[in-house]
Tab-separated table of C-alpha atoms in Angstrom:
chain	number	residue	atom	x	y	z
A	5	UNK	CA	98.482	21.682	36.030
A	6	UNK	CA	99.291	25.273	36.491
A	7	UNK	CA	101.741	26.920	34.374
A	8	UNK	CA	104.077	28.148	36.875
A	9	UNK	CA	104.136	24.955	38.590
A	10	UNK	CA	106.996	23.157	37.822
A	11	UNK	CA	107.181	19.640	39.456
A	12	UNK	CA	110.252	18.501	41.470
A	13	UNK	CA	111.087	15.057	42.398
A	14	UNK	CA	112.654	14.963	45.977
A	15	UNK	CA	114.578	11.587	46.660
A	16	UNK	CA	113.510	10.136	50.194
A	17	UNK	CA	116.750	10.616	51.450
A	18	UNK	CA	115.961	14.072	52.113
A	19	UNK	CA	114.032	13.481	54.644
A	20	UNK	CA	114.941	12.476	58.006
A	21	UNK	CA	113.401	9.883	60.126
A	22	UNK	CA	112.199	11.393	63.618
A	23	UNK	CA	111.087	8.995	66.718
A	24	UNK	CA	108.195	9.053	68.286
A	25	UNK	CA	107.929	8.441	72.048
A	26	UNK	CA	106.497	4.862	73.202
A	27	UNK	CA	104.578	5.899	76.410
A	28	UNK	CA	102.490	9.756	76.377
A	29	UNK	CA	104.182	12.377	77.991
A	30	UNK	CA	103.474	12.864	81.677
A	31	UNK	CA	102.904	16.056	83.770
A	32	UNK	CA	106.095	16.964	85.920
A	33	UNK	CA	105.300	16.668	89.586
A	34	UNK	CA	104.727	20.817	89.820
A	35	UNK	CA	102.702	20.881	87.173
A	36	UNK	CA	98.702	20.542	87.909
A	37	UNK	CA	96.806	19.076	85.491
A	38	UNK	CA	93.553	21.605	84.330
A	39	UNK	CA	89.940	20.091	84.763
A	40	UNK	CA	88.727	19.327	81.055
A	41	UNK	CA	85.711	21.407	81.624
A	42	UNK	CA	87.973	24.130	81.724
A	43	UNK	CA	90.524	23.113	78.936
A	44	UNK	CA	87.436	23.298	76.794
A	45	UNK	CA	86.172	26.512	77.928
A	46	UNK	CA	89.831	28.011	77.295
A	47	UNK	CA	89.540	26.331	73.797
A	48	UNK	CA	86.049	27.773	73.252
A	49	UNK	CA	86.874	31.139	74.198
A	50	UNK	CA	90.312	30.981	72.257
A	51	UNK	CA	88.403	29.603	69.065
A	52	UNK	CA	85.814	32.726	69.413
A	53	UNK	CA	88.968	35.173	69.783
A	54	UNK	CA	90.285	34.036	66.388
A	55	UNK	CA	87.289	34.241	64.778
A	56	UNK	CA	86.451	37.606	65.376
A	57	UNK	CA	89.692	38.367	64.350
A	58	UNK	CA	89.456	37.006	61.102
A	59	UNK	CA	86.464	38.722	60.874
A	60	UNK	CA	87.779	41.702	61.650
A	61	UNK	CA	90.628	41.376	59.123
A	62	UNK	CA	88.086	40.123	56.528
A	63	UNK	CA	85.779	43.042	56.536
A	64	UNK	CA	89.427	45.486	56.628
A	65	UNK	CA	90.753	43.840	53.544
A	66	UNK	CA	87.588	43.365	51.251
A	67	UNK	CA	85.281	45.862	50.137
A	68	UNK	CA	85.924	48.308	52.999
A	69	UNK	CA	88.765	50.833	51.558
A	70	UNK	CA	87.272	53.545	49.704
A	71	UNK	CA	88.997	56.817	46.687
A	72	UNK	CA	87.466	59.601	45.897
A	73	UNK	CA	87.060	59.159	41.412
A	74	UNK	CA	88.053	62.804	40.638
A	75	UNK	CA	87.575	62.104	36.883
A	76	UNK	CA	87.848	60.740	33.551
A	77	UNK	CA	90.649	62.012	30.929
A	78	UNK	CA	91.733	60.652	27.852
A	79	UNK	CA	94.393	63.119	27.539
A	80	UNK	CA	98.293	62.452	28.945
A	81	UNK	CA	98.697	66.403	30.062
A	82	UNK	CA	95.280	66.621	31.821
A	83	UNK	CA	95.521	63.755	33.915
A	84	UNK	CA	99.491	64.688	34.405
A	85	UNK	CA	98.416	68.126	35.269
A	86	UNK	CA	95.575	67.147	37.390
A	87	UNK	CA	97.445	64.654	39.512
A	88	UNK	CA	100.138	66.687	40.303
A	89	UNK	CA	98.281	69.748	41.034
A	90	UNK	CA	96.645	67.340	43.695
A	91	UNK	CA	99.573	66.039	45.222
A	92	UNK	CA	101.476	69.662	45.459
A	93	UNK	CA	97.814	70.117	47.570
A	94	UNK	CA	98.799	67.698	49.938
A	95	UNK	CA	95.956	64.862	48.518
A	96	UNK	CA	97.007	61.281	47.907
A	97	UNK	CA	96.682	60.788	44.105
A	98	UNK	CA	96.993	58.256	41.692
A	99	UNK	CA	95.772	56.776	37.948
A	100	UNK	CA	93.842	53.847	36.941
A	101	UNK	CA	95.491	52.855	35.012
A	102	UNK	CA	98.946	53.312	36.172
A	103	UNK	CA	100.423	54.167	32.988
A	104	UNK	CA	99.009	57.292	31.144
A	105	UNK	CA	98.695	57.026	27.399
A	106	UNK	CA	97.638	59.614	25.359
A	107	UNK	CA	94.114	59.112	23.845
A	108	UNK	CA	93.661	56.169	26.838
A	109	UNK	CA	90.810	56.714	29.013
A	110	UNK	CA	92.776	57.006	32.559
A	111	UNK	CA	90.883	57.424	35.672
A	112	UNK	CA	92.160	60.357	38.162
A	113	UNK	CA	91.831	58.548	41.952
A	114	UNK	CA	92.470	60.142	45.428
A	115	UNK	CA	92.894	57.421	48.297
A	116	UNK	CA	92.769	55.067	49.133
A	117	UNK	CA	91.303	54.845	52.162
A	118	UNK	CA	89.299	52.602	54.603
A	119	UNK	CA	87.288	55.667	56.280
A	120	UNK	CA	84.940	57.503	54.109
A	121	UNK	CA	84.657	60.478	56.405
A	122	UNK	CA	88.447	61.236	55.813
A	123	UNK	CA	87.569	60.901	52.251
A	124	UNK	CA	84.735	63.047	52.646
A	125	UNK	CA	87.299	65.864	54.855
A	126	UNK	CA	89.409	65.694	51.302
A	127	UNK	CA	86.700	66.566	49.651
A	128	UNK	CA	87.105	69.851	50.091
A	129	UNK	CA	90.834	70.573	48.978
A	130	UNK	CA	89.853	68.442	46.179
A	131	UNK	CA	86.879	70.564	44.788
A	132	UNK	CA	89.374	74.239	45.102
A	133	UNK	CA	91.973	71.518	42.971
A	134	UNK	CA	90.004	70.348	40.546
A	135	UNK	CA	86.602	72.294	40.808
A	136	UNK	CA	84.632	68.990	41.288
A	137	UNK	CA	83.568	66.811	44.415
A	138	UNK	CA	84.074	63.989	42.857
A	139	UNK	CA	82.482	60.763	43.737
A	140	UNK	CA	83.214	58.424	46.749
A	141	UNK	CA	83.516	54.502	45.464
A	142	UNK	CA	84.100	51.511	46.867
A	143	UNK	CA	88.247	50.458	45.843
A	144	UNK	CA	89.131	46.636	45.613
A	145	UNK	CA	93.017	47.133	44.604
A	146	UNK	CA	93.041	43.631	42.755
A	147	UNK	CA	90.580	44.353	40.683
A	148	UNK	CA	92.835	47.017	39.172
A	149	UNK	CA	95.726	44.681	37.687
């Protein structure tokens, strides 16, 4: 069992009955029923919509966002320094990880982003900030807690 599961016992009064109808439902008299050639077409073409939406959302959400790694700094005042000289520069920056501890090797991180040419355009302001390119990765936010 997991260890934020906690297991409830629900009494089956708390649930209420529901009746089902005897005979199927029937068309109404305007209503024209659709050839089942067709209703399986629409459900064809419906399934292949969904699909390539989920796709779509798939290849958005994993291992398409990209940051720029500035650097590496394992002192509080650099990274400090760093990361707010690039945000007074107009860049998106952050810390891997999030809290900065002195002596703690803390990643300096511009992004994220899911187009690498934008990161690439950033490039620039980021090498007359911090007189490096610095190197365009792949960024999987979860893997960061």
């Amino acid at each position: 069992m997991r260890p934020d599961y906690q297991h409830v016992d629900v009494p089956n009064e708390a649930f209420e009955p529901i009746e089902l109808p005897s005979e199927p439902a029937t068309l109404e008299s305007n209503e024209q029923p659709q050839d089942s050639s067709q209703q399986a077409a629409d459900l064809k073409t419906s399934k292949q919509e969904i699909k390539q939406e989920n796709a779509q959302q798939t290849t958005t959400q994993a291992g398409t966002s990209y940051v720029v790694q500035v650097g590496s700094f394992s002192k509080a005042d650099n990274v400090n320094a760093l990361v707010a000289n690039l945000r007074a520069a107009g860049v998106k920056a952050f810390t891997v990880p999030e809290k900065v501890v002195d002596g703690r090797l803390t990643r300096v991180v511009v992004g994220p982003d899911i187009s690498r040419k934008s990161l690439e355009k950033q490039q620039k302001i980021i090498k007359q900030v911090a007189k490096t390119d610095g190197l365009i990765v792949r960024y999987d936010p979860l893997a960061n807690q």
